[in-house]
XYZ file of N, CA and C in Angstrom:
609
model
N 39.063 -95.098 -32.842
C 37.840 -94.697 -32.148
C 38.159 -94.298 -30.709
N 37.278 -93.099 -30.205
C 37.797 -92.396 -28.726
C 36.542 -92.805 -28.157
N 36.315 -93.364 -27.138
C 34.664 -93.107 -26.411
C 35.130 -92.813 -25.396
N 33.853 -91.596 -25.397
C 33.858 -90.438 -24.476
C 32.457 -90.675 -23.623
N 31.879 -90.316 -22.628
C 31.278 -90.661 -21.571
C 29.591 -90.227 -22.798
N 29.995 -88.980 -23.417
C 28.346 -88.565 -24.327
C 28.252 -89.629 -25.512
N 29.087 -89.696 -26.035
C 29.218 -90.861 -27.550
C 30.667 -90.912 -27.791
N 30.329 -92.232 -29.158
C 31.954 -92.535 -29.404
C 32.226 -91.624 -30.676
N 33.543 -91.043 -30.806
C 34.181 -90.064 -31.715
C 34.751 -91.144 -32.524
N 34.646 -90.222 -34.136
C 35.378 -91.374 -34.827
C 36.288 -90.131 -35.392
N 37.631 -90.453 -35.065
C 38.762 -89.360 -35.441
C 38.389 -89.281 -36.547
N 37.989 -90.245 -37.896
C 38.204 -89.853 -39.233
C 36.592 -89.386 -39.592
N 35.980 -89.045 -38.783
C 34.551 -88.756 -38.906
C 34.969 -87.149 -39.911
N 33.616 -86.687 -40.092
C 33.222 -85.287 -40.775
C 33.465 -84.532 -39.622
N 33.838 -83.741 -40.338
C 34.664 -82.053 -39.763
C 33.245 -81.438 -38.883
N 32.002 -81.829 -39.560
C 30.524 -81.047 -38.969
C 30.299 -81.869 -37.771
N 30.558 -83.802 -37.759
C 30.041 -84.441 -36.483
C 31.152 -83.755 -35.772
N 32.195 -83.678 -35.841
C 33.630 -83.554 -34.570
C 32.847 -81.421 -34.238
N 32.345 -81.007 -34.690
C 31.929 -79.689 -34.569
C 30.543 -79.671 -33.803
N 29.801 -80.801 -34.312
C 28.448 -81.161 -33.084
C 29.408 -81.233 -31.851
N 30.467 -82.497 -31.686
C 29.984 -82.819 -30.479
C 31.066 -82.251 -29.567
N 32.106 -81.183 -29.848
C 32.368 -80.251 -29.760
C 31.628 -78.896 -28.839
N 30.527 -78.753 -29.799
C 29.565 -77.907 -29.402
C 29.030 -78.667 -27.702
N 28.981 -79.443 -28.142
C 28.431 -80.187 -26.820
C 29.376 -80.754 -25.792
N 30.646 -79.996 -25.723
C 31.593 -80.043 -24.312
C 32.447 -80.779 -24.647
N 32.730 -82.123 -25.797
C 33.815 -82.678 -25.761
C 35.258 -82.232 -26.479
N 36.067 -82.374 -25.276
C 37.654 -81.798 -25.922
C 37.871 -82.910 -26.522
N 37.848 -83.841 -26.860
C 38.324 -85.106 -27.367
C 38.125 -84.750 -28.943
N 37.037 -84.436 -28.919
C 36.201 -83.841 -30.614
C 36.988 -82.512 -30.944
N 37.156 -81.433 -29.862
C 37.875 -80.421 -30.146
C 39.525 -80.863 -30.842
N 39.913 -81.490 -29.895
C 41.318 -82.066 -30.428
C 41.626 -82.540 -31.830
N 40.564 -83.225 -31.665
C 40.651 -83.955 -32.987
C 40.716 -82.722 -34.130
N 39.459 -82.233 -34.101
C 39.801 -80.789 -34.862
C 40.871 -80.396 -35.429
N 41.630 -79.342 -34.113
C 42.750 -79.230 -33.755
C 43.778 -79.259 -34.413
N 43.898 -80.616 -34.580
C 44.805 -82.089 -35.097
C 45.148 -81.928 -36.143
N 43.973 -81.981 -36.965
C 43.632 -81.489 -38.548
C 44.496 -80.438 -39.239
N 44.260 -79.265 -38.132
C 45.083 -78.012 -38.916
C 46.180 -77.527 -37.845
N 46.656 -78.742 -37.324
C 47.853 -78.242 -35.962
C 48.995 -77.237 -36.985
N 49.559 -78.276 -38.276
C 50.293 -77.487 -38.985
C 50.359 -76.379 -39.628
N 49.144 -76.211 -40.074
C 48.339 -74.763 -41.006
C 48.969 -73.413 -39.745
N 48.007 -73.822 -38.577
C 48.277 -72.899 -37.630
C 49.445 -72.572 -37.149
N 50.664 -73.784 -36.667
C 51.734 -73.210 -37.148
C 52.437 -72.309 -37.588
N 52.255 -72.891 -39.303
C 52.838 -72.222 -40.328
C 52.404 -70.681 -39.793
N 51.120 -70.525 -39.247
C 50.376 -68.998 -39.768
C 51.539 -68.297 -38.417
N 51.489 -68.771 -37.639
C 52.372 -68.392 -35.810
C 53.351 -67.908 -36.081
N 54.157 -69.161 -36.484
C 55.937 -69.182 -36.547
C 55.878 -68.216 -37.845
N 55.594 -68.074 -39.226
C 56.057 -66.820 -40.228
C 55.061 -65.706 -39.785
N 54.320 -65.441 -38.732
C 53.875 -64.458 -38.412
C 54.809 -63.686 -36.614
N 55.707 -64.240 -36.211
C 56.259 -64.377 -35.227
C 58.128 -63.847 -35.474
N 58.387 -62.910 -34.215
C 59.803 -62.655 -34.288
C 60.786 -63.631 -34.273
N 60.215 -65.113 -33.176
C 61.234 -66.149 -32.646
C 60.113 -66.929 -32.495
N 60.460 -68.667 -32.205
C 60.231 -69.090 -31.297
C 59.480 -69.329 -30.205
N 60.141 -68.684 -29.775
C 59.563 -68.802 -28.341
C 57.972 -67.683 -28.304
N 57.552 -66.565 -29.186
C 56.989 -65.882 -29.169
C 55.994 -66.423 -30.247
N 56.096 -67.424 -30.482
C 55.415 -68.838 -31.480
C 54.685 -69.650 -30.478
N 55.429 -70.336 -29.952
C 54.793 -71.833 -28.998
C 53.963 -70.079 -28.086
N 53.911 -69.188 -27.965
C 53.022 -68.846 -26.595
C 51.801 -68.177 -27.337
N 51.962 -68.103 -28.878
C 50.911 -67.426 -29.458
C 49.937 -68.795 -29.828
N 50.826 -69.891 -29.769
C 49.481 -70.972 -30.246
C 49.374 -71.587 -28.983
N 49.903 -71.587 -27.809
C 48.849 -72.076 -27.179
C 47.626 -70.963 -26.356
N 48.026 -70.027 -26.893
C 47.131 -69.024 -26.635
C 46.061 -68.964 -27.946
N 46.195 -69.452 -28.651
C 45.186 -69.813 -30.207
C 44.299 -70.734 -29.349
N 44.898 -71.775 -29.039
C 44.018 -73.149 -28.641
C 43.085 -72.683 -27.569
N 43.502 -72.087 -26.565
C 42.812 -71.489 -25.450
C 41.893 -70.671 -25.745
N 41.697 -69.836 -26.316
C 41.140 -68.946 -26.929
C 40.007 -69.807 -27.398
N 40.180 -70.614 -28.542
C 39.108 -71.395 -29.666
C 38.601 -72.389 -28.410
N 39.225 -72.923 -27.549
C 37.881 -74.270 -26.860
C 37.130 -73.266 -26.266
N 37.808 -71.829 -25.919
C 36.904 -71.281 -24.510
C 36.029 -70.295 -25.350
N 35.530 -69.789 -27.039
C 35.068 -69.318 -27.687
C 34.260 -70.142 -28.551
N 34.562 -71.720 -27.986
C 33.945 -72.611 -28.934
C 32.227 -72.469 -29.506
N 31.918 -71.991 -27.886
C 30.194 -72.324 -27.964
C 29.156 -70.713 -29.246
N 30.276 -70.304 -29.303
C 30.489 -68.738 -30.524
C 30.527 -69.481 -31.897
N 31.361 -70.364 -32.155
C 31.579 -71.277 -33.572
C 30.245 -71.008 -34.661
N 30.594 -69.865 -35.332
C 29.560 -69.627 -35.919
C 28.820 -70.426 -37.215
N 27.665 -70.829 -36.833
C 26.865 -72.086 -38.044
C 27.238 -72.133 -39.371
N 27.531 -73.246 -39.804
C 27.828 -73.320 -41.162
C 29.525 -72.555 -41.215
N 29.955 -72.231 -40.509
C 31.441 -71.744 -40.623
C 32.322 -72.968 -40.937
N 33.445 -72.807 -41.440
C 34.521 -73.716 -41.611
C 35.624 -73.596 -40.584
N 35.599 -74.995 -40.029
C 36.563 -74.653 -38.603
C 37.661 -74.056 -39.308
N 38.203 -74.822 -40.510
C 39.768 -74.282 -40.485
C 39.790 -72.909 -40.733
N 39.371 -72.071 -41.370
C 38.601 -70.713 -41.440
C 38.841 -70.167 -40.034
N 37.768 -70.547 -39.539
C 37.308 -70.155 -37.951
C 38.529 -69.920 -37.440
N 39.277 -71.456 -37.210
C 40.802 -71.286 -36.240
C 42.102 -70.786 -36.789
N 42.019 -70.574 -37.982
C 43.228 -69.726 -38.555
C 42.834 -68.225 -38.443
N 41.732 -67.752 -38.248
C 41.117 -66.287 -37.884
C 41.474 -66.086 -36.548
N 41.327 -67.162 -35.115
C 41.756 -67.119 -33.983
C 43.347 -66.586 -33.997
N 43.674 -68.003 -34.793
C 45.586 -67.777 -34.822
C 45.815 -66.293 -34.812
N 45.365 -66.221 -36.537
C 46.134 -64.748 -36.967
C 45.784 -63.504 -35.791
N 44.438 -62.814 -35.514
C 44.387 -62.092 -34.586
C 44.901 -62.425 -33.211
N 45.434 -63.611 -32.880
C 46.380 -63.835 -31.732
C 47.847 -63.012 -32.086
N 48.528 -63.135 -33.125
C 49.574 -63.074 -32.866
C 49.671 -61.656 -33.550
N 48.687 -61.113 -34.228
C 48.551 -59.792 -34.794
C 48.250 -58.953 -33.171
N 47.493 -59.509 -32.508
C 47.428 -58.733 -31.255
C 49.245 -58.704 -30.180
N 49.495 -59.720 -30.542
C 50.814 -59.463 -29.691
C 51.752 -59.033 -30.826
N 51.772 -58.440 -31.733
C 52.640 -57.855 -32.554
C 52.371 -56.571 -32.119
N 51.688 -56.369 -31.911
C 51.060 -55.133 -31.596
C 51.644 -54.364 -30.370
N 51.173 -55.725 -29.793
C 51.461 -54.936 -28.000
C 53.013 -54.732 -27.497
N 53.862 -55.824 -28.217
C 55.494 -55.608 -28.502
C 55.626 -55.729 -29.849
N 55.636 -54.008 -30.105
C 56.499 -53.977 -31.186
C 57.976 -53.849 -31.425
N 58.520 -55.128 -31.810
C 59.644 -55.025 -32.524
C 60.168 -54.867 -33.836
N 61.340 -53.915 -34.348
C 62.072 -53.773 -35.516
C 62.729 -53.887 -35.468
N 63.718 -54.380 -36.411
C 65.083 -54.137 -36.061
C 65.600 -53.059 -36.925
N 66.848 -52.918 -36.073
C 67.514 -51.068 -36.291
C 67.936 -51.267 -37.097
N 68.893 -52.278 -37.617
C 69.695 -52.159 -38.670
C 69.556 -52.070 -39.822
N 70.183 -51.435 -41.060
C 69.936 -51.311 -42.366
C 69.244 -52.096 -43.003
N 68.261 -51.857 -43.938
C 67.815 -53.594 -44.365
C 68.800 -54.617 -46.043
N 69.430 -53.306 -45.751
C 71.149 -54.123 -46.771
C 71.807 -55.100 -46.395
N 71.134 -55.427 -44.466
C 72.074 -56.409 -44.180
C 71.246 -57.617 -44.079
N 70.689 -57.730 -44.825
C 68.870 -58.931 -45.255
C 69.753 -59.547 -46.731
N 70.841 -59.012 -46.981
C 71.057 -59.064 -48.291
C 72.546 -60.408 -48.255
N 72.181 -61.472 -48.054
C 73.601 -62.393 -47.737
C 74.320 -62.334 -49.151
N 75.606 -62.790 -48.335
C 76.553 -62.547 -50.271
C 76.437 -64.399 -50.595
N 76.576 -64.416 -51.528
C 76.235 -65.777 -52.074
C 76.996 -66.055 -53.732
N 77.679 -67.529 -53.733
C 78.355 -67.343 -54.928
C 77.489 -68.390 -55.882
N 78.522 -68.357 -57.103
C 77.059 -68.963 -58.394
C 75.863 -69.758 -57.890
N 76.615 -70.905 -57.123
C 75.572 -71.885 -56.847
C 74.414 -71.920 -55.943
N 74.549 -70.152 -55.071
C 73.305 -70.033 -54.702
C 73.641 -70.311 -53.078
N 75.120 -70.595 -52.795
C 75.621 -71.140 -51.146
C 76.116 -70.032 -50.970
N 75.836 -69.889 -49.338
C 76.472 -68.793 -48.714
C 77.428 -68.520 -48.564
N 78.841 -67.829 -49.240
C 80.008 -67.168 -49.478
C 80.590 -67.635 -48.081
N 80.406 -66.942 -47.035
C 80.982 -66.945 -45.559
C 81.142 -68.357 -44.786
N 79.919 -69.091 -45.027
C 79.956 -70.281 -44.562
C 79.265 -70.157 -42.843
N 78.526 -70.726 -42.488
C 78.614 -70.577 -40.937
C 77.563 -69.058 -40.302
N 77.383 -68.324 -41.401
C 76.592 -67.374 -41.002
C 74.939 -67.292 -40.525
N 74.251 -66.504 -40.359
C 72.792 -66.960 -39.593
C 71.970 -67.167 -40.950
N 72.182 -67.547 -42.002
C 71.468 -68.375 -42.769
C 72.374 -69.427 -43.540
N 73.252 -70.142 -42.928
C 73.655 -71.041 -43.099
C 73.241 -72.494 -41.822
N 72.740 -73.213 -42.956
C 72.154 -74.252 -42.224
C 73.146 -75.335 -40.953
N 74.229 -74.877 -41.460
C 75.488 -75.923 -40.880
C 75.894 -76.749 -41.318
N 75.252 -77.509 -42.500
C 76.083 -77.900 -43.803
C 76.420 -77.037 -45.220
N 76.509 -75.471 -44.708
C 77.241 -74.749 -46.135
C 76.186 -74.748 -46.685
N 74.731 -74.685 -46.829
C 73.737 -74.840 -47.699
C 72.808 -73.616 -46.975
N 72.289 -72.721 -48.204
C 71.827 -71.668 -47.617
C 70.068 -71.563 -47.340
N 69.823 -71.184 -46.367
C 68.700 -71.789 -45.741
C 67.241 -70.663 -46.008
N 66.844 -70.733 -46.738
C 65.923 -69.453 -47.649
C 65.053 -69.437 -46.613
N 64.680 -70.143 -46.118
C 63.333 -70.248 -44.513
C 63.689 -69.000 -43.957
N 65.155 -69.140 -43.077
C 65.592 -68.326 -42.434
C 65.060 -66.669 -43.141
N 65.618 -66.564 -44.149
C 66.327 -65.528 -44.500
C 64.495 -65.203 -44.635
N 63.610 -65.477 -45.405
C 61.952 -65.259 -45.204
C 61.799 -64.745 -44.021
N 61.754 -65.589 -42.999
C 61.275 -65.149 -41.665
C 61.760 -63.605 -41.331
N 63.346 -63.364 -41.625
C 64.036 -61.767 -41.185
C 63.051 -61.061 -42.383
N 63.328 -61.251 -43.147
C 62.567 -60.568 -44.564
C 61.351 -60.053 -43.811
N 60.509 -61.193 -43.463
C 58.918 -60.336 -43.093
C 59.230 -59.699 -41.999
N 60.084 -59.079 -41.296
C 60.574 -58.828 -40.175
C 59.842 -56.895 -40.421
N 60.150 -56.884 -41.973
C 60.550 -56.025 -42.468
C 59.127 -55.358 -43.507
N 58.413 -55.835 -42.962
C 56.894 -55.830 -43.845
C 55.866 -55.537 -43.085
N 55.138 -54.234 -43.537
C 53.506 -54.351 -42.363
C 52.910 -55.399 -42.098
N 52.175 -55.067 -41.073
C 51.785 -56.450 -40.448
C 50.670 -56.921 -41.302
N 50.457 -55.798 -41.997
C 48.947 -56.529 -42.586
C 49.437 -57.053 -44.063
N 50.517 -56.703 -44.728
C 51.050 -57.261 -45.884
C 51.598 -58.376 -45.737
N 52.066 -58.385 -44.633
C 52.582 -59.981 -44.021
C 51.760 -60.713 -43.482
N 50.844 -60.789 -43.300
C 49.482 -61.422 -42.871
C 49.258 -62.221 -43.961
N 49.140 -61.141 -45.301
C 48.477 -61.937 -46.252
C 48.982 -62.426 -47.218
N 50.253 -62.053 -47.225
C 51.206 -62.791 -47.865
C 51.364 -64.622 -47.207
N 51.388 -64.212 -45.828
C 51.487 -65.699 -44.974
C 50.731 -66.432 -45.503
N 49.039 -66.515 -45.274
C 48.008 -66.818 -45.862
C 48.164 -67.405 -47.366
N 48.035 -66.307 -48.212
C 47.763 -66.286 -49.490
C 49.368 -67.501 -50.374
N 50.629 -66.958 -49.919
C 51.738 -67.559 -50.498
C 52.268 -68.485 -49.776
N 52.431 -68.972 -48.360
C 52.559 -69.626 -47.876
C 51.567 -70.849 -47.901
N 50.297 -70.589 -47.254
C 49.555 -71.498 -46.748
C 48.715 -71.649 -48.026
N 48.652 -71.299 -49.016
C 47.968 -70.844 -50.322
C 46.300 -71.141 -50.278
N 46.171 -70.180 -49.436
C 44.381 -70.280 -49.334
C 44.686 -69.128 -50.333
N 42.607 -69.516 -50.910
C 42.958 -67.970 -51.488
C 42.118 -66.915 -51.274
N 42.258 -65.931 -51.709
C 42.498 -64.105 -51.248
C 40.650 -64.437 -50.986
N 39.405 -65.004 -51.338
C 38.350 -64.911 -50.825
C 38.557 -65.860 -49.305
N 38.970 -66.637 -49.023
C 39.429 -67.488 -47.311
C 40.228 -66.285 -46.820
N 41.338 -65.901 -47.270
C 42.316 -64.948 -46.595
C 41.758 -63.874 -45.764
N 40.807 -63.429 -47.177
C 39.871 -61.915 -46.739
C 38.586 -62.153 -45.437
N 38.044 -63.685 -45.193
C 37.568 -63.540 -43.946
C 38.298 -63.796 -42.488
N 39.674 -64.312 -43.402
C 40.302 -64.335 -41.936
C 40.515 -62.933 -41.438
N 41.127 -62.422 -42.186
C 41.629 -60.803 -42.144
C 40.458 -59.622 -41.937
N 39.434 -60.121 -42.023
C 38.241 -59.065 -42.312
C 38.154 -58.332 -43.306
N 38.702 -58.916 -44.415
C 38.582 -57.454 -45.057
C 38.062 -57.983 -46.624
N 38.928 -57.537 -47.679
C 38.398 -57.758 -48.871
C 39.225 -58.634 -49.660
N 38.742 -59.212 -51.375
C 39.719 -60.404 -51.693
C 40.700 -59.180 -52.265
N 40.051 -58.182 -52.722
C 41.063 -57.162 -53.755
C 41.709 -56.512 -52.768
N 41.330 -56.043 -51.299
C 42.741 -55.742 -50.488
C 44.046 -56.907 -50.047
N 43.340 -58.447 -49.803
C 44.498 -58.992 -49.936
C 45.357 -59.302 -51.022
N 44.795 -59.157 -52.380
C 45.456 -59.444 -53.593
C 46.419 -58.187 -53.444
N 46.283 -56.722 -52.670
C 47.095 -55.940 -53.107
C 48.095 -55.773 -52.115
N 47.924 -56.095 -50.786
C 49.268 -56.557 -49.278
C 49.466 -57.522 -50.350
N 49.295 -58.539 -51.167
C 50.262 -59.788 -51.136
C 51.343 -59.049 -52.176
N 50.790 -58.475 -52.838
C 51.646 -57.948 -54.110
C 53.071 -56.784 -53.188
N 52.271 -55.989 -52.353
C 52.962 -55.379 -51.827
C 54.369 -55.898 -51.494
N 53.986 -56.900 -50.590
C 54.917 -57.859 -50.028
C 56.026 -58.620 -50.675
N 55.332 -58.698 -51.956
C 56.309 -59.409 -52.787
C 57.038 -58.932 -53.489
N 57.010 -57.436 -52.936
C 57.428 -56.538 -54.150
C 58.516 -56.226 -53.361
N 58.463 -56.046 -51.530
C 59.500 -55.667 -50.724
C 60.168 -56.791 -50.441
N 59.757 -58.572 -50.381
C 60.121 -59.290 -50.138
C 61.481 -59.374 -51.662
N 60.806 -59.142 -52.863
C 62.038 -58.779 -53.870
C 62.753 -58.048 -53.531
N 62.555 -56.924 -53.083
C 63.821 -56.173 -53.117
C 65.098 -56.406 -51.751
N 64.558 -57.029 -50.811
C 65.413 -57.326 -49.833
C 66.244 -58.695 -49.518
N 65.728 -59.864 -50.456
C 66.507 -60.779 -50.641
C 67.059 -61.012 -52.064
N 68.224 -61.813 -52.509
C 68.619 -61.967 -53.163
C 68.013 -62.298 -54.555
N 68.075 -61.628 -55.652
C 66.872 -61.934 -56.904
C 67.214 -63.686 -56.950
N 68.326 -63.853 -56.891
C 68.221 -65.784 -57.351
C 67.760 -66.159 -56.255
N 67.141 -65.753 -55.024
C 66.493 -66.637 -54.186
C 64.955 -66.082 -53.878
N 64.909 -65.277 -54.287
C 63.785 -64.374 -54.257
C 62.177 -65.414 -55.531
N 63.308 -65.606 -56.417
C 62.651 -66.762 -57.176
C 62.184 -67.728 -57.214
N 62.700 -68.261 -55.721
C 62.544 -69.458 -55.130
C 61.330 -69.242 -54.417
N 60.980 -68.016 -53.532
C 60.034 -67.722 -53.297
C 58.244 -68.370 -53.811
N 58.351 -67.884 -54.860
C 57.461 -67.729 -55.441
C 56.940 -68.936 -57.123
N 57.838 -69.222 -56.818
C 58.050 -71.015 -58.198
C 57.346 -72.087 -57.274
């Protein structure tokens, strides 16, 4: 239990009281929120993100955004909805404004790998540092390599596995346009990583 100067918050309260009293100025209630889907949002940042560092500045620019848009929180909306719609057009807007590609062939997305599925070379940028090959990595370059809006909803839809009717209000759009970016995606995400890991993907 948090008590706050208006009433006492009960962290494990309903998603609608922490959204009243929210509405009514407390960050304590916002946090709590927050809290709830710190990881969701994440996930949506970092596989929507070049690095890092262009991660931690898109979510705390998410958070900023949602307390100072709070009193907007439209009725009957679903926060996690709501703040994964913040996320994504955060970092879809700075994809935007620096666009990066990379130059190189996308043959070199393609690591050599022997039966067991470990990276041949040993030590390379999808090798974890124990010889074990690190499929995260090699995802993240992969969407490197994907429109932004097929990678949006691929993030969403295969990652975070909401589905294509949640996806489509984050995205604005429709469930049958995200059913067809996800397909897209998975169709380029096949062809640029390895078919035995490509499988892994999607199992």
């Amino acid at each position: 239990m948090v008590t706050t100067a208006r009433r006492t918050i009960d962290a494990s309260g309903s998603e609608q009281a922490l959204v009243e009293c929210a509405r009514q100025g407390s960050g304590t209630a916002f946090v709590m929120l927050a809290l709830r889907y710190g990881d969701a949002v994440y996930a949506i940042v970092r596989n929507m993100s070049s690095n890092l560092r262009d991660a931690e500045d898109a979510i705390q620019q998410t958070y900023v955004t949602a307390w100072h848009d709070f009193g907007r929180f439209p009725e009957g909306a679903r926060f996690s909805t709501w703040l994964y719609g913040i996320a994504m057009a955060t970092v879809l807007s700075r994809r935007q404004r620096d666009r990066r590609r990379p130059s190189f062939s996308l043959e070199a997305l393609r690591p050599e790998l022997d039966a067991d599925g470990r990276l041949v070379d040993g030590g390379g940028r999808w090798d974890d540092g124990l010889g074990r090959f690190d499929i995260t990595a090699v995802l993240r370059e992969a969407l490197e390599n994907i429109d932004d809006r097929a990678r949006a909803a691929f993030v969403l839809r295969d990652l975070l596995e909401l589905s294509a009717e949640e996806a489509a209000v984050i995205l604005r759009t429709s469930p049958q346009d995200i059913r067809q970016k996800v397909h897209e995606a998975r169709v380029v995400l096949g062809g640029l990583i390895d078919p035995n890991c490509a499988s892994k993907l999607y199992s």
